[in-house]
PDB file of C-alpha atoms and ligand atoms in Angstrom:
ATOM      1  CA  UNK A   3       8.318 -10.569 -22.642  1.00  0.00           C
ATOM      2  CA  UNK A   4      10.268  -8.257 -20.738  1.00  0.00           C
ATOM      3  CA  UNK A   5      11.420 -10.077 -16.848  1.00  0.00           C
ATOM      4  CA  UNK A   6      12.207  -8.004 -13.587  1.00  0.00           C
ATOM      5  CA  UNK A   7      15.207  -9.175 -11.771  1.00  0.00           C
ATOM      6  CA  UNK A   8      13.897  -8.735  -8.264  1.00  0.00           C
ATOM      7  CA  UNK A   9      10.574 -10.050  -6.994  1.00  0.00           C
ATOM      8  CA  UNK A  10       8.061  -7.405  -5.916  1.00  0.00           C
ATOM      9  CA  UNK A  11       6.510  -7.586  -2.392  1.00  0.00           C
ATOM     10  CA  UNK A  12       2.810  -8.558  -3.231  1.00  0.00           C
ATOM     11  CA  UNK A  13       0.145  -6.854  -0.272  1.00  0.00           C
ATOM     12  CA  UNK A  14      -3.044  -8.072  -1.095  1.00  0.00           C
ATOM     13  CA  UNK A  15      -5.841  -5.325  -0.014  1.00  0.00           C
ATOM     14  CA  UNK A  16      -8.459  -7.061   2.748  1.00  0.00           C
ATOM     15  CA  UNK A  17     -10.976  -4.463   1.557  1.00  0.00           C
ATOM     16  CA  UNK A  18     -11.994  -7.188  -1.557  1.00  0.00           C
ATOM     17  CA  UNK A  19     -11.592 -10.259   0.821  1.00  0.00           C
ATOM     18  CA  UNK A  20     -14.961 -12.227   2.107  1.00  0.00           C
ATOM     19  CA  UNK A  21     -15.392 -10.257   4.887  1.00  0.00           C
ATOM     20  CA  UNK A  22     -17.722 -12.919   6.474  1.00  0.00           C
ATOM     21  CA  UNK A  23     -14.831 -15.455   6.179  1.00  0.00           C
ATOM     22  CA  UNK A  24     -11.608 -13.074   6.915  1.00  0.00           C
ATOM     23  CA  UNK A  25      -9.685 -15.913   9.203  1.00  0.00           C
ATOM     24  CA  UNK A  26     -10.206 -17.991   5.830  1.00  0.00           C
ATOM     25  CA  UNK A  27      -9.248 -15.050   3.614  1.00  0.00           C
ATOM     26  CA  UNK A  28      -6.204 -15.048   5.562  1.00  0.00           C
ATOM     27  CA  UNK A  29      -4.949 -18.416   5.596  1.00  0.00           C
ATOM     28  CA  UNK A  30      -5.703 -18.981   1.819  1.00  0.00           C
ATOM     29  CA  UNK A  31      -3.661 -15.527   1.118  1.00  0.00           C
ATOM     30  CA  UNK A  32      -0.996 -16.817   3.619  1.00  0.00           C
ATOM     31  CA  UNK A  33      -0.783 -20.102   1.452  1.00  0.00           C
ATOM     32  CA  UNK A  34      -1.057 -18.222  -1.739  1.00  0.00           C
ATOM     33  CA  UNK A  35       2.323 -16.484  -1.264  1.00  0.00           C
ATOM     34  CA  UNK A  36       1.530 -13.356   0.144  1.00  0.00           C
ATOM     35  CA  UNK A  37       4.262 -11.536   1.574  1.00  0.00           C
ATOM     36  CA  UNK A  38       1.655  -8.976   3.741  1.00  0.00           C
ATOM     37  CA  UNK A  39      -1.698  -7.815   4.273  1.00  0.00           C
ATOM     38  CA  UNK A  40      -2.682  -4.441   2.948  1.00  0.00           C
ATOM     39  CA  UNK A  41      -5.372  -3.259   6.025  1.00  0.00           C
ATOM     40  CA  UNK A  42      -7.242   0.132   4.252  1.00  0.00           C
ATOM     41  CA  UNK A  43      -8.786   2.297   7.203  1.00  0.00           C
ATOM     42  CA  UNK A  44     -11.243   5.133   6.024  1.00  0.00           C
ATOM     43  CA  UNK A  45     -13.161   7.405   8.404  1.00  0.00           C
ATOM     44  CA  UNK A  46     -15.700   8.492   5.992  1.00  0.00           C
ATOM     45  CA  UNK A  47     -14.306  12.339   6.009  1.00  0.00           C
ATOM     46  CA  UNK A  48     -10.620  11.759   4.368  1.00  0.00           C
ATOM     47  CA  UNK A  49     -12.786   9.412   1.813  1.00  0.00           C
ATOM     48  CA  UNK A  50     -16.834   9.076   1.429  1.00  0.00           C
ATOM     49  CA  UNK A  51     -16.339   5.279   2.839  1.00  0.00           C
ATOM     50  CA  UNK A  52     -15.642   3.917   6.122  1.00  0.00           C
ATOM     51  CA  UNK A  53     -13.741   1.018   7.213  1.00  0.00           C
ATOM     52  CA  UNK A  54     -11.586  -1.058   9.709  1.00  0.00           C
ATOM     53  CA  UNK A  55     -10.378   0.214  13.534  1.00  0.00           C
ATOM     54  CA  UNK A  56      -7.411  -0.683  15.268  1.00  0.00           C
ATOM     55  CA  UNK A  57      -9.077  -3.686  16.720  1.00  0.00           C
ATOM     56  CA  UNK A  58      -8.949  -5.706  13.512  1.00  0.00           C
ATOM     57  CA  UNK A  59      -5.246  -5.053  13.311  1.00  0.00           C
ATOM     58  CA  UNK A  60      -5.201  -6.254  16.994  1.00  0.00           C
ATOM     59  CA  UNK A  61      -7.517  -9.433  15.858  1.00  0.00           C
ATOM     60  CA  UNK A  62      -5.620 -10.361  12.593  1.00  0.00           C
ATOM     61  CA  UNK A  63      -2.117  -9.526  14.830  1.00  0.00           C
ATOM     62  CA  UNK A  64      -3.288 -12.711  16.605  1.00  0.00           C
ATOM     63  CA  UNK A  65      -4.114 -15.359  13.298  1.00  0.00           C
ATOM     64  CA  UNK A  66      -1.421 -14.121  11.131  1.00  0.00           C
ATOM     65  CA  UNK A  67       2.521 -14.158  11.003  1.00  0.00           C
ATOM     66  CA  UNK A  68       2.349 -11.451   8.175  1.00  0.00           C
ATOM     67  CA  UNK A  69       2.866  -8.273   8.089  1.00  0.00           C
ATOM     68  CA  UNK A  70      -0.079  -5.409   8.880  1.00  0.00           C
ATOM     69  CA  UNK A  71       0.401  -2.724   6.378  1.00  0.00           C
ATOM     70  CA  UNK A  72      -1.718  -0.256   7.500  1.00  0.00           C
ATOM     71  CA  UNK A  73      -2.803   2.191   5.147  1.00  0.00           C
ATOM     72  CA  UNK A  74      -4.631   5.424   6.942  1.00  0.00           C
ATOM     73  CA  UNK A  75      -7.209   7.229   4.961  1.00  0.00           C
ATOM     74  CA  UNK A  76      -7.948   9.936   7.555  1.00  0.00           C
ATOM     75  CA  UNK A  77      -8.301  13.313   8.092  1.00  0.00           C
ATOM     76  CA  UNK A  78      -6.682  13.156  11.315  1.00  0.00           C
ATOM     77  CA  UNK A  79      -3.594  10.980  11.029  1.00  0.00           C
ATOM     78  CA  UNK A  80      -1.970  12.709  14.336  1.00  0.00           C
ATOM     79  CA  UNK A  81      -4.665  11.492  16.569  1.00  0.00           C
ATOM     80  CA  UNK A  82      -5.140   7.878  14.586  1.00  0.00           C
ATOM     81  CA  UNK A  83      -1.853   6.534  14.335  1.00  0.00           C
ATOM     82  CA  UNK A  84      -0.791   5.050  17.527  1.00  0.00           C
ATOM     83  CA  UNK A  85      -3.844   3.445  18.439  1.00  0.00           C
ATOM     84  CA  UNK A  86      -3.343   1.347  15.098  1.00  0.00           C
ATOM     85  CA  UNK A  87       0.994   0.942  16.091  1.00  0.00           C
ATOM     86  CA  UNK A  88      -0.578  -0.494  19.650  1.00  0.00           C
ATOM     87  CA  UNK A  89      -2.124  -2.682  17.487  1.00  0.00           C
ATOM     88  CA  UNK A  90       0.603  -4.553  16.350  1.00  0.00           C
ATOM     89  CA  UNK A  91       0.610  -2.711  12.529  1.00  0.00           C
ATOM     90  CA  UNK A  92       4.272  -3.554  11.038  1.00  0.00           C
ATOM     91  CA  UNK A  93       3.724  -0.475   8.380  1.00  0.00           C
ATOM     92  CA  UNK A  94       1.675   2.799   8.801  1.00  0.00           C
ATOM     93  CA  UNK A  95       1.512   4.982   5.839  1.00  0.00           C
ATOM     94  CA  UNK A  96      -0.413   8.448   6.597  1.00  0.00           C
ATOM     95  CA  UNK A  97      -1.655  10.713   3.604  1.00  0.00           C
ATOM     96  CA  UNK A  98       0.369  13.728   2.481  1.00  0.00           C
ATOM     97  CA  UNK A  99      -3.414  15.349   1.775  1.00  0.00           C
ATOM     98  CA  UNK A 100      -4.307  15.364   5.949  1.00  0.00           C
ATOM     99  CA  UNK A 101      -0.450  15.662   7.284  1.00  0.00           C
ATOM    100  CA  UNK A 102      -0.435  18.844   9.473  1.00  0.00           C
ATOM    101  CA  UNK A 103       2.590  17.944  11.605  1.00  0.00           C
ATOM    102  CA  UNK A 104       4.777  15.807   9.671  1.00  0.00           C
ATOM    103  CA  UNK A 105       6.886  14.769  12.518  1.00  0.00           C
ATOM    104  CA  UNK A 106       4.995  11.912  13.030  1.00  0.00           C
ATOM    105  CA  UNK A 107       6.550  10.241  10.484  1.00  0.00           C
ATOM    106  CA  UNK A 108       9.498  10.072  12.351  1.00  0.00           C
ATOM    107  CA  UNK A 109       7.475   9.361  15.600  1.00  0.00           C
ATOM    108  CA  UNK A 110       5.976   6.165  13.740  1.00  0.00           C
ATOM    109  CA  UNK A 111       9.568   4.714  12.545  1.00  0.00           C
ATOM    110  CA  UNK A 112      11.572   5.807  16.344  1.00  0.00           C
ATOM    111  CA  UNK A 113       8.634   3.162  17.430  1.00  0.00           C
ATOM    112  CA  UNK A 114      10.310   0.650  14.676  1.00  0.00           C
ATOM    113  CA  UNK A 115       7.329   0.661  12.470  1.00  0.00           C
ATOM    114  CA  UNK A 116       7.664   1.463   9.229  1.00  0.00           C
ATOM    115  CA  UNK A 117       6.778   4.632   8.196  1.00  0.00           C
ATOM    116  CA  UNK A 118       4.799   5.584   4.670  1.00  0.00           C
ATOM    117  CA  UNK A 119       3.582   9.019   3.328  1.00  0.00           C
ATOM    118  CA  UNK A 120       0.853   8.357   0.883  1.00  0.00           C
ATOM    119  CA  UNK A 121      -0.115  10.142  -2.178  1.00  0.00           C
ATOM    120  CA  UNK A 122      -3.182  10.568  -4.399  1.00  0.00           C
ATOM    121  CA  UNK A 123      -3.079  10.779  -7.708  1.00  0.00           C
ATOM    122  CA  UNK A 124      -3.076  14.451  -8.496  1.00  0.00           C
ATOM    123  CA  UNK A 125      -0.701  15.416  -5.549  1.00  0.00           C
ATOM    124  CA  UNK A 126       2.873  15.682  -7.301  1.00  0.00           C
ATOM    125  CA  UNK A 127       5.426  13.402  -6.709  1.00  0.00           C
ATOM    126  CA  UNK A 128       7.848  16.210  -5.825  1.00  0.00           C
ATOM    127  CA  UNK A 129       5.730  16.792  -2.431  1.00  0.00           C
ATOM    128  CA  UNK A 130       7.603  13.763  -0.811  1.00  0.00           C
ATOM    129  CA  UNK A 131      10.621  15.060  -1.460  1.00  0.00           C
ATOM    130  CA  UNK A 132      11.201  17.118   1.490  1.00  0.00           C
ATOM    131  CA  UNK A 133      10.640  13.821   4.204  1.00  0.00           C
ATOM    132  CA  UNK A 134      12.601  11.077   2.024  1.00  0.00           C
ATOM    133  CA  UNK A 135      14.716  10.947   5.523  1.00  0.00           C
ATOM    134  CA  UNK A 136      12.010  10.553   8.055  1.00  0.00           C
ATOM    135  CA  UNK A 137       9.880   7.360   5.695  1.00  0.00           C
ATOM    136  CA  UNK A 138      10.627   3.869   4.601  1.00  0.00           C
ATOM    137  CA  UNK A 139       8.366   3.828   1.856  1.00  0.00           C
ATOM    138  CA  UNK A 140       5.845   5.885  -0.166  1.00  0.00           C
ATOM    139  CA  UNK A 141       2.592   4.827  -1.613  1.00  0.00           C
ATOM    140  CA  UNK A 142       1.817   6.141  -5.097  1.00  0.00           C
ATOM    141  CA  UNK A 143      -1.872   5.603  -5.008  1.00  0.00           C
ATOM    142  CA  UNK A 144      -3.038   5.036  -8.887  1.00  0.00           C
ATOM    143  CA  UNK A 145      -6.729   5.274  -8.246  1.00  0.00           C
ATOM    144  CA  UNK A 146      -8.473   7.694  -6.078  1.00  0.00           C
ATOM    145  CA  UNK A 147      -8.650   6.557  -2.370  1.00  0.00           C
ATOM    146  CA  UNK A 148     -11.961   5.184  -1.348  1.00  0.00           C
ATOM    147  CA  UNK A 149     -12.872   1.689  -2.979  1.00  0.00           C
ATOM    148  CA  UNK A 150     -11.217  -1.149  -4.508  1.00  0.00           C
ATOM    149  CA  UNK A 151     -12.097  -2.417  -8.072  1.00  0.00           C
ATOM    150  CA  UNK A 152     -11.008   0.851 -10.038  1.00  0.00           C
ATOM    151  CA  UNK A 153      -9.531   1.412 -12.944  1.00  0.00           C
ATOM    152  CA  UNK A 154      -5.570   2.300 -12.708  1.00  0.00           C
ATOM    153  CA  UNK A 155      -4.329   5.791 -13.943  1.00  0.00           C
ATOM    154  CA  UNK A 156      -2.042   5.521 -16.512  1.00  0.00           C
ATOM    155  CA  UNK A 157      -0.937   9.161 -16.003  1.00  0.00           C
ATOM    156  CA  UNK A 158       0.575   7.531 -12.781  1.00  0.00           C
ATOM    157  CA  UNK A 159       3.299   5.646 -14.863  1.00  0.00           C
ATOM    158  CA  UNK A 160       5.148   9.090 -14.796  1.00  0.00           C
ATOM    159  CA  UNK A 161       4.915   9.724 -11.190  1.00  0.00           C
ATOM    160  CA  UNK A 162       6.623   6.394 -10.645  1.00  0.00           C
ATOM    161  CA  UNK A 163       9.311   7.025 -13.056  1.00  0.00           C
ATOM    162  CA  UNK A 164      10.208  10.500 -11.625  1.00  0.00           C
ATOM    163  CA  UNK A 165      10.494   8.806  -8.301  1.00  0.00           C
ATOM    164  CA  UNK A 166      12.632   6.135  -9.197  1.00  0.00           C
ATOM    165  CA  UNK A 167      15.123   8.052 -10.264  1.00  0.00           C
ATOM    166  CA  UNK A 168      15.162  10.422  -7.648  1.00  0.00           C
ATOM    167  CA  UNK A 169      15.357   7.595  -5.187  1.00  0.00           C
ATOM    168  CA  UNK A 170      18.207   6.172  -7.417  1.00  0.00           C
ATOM    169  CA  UNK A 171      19.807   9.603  -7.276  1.00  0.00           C
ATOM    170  CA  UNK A 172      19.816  10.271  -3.620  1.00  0.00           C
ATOM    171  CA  UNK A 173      20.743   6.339  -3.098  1.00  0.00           C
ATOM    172  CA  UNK A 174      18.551   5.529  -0.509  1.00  0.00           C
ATOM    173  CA  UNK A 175      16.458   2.617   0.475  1.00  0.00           C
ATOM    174  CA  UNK A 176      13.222   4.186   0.262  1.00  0.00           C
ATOM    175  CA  UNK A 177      10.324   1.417  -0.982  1.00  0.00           C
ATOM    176  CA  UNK A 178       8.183   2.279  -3.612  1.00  0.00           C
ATOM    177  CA  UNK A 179       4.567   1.220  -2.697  1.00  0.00           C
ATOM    178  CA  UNK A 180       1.831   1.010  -5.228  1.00  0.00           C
ATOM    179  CA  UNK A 181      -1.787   1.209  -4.510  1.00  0.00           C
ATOM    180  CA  UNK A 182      -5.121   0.753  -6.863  1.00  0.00           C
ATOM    181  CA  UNK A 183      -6.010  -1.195 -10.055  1.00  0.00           C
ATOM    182  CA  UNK A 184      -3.321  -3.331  -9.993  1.00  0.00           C
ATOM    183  CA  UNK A 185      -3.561  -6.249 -11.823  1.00  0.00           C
ATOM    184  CA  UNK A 186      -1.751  -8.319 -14.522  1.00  0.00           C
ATOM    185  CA  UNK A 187      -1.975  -6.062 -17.564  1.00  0.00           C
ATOM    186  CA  UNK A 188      -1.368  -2.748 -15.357  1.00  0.00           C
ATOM    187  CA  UNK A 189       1.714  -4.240 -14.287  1.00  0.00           C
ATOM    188  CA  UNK A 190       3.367  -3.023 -17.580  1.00  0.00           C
ATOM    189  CA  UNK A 191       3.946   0.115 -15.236  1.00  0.00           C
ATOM    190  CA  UNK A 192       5.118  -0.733 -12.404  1.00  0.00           C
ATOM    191  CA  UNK A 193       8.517  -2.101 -13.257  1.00  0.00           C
ATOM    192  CA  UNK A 194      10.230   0.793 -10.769  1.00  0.00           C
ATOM    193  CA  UNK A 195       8.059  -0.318  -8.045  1.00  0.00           C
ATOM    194  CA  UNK A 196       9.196  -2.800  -4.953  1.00  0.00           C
ATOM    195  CA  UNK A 197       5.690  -3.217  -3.262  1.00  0.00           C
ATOM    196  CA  UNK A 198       2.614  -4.146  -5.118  1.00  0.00           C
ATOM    197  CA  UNK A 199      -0.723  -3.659  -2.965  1.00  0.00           C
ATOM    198  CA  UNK A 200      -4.044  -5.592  -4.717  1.00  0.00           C
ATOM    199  CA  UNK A 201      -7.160  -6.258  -3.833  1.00  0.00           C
ATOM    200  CA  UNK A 202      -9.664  -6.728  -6.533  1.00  0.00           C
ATOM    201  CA  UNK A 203      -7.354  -8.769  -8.292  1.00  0.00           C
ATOM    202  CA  UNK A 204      -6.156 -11.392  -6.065  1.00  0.00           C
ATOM    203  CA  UNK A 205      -9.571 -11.441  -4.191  1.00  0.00           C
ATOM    204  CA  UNK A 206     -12.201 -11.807  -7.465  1.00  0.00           C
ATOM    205  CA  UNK A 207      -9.768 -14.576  -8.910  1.00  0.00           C
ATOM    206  CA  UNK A 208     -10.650 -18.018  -8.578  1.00  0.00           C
ATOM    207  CA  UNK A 209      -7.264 -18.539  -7.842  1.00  0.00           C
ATOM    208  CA  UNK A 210      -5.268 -16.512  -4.915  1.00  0.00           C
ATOM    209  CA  UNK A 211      -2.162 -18.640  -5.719  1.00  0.00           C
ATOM    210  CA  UNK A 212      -1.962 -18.027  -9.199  1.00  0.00           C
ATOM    211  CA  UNK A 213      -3.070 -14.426  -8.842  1.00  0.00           C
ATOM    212  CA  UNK A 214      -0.064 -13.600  -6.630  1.00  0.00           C
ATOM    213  CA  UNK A 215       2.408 -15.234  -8.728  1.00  0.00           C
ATOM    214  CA  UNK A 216       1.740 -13.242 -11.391  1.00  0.00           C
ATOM    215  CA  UNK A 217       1.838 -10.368  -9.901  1.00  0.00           C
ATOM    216  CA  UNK A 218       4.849 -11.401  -8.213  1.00  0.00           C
ATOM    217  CA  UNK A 219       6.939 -12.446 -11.365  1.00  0.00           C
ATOM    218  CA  UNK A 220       6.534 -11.160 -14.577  1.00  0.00           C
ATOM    219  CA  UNK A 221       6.045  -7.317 -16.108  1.00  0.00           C
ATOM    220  CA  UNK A 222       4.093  -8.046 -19.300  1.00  0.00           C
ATOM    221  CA  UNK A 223       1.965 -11.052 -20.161  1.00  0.00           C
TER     222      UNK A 223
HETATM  223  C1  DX5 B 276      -8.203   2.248  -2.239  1.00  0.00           C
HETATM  224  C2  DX5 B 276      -7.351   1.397  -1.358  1.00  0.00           C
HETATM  225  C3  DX5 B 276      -6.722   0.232  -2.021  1.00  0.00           C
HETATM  226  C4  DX5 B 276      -7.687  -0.765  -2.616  1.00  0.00           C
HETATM  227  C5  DX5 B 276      -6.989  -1.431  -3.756  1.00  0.00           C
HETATM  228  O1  DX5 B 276      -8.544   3.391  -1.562  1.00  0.00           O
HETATM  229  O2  DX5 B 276      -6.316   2.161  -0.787  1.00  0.00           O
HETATM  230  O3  DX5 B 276      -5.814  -0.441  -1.142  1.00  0.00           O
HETATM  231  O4  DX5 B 276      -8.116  -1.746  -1.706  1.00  0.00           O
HETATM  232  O5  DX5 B 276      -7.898  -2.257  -4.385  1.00  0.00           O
HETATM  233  P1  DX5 B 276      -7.760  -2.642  -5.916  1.00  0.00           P
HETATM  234  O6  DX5 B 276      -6.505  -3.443  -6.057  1.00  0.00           O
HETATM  235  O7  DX5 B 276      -9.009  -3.457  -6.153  1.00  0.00           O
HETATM  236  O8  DX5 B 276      -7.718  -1.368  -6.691  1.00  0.00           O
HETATM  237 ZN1   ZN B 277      -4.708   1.051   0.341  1.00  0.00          ZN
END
């Protein structure tokens, strides 16, 4: 059983939480060792499912000392994002797929947010090169954006590797972020990674605490 050194950051994804019960969600991911919330907005254009608005980053901003890492599935991240940094969001990440002016990625961190270019799958790696001085993280998504509960990509192992050592080469402090089918077996890739976002995982167990530990600890089971 191979260890990790560092701890990752563990995110879990409200988009598997009891939506009926989200103060509760909260608190019992709060308790469970979660070190943010992972808040997935879709506008049913970027991806065929819609979600959460700015107000429920405003609402949780109000129950919740953690985090808001807002993740922004949109087709029109330029006109989204500030309504959502209003909000109170600690994190935005925008998608490299609907980026037409990429200088809001500096716009979003000059407001001391943190500022994340997302990927999906089959966009290369290499894409983010270009902006690694304008973001403080980027979010390898290993499932395609639009619902929780997939399977993770292997192929995506790669991606994650090839950015590593990139980020190792230029020596910056650029997080890793990854997104979709994470779980404990899939975790076996993810040993570059510093942020771990999961939903399906930590929300379907019968145990949040125990979910996030493992996740949070060890690389193979
Ligand atoms: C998918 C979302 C993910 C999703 C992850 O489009 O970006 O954040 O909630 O859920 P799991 O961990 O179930 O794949
Ligand atoms: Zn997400």
């Amino acid at each position: 059983m191979q260890k990790r050194t560092k701890s990752f950051i563990i995110n879990p994804s409200l988009l598997s939480c009891d939506l009926s019960n989200l103060k509760t969600e909260v608190k019992k991911v709060e308790e469970a060792g979660a070190d943010g919330l992972h808040i997935d907005v879709m506008d049913g254009h970027f991806v065929p499912n819609l979600t959460f608005g700015p107000w429920i980053v405003k609402d949780l901003s109000q129950i919740t000392h953690l985090p808001l890492d807002v993740h922004l599935m949109v087709a029109n991240p330029e006109v989204q994002w500030e309504s959502f940094a209003q909000a109170g969001a600690h994190s935005i990440s925008v998608h490299y797929e609907a980026l037409k002016d990429f200088s809001i990625l500096s716009n979003i961190k000059n407001l001391g947010i943190s500022s994340g270019l997302a990927i999906k799958p089959k966009t290369s790696v290499e894409s983010v090169f270009p902006y690694l001085e304008h973001i403080d993280f980027i979010i390898i998504m290993t499932v395609e954006p639009g619902f929780s509960g997939q399977k993770f990509i292997e192929s995506s192992a790669l991606k994650i590797k090839s950015l590593r050592q990139e980020l190792d080469r230029r020596k910056t402090s650029v997080k890793i972020e990854i997104d979709g089918g994470v779980n404990n077996q899939t975790l076996q890739w993810l040993n570059e990674a510093d942020i771990l976002v999961s939903g399906h995982y930590i929300f379907k167990s019968n145990n949040y605490r125990s979910a996030i530990s493992r996740l949070k600890g060890v690389v193979n089971e």
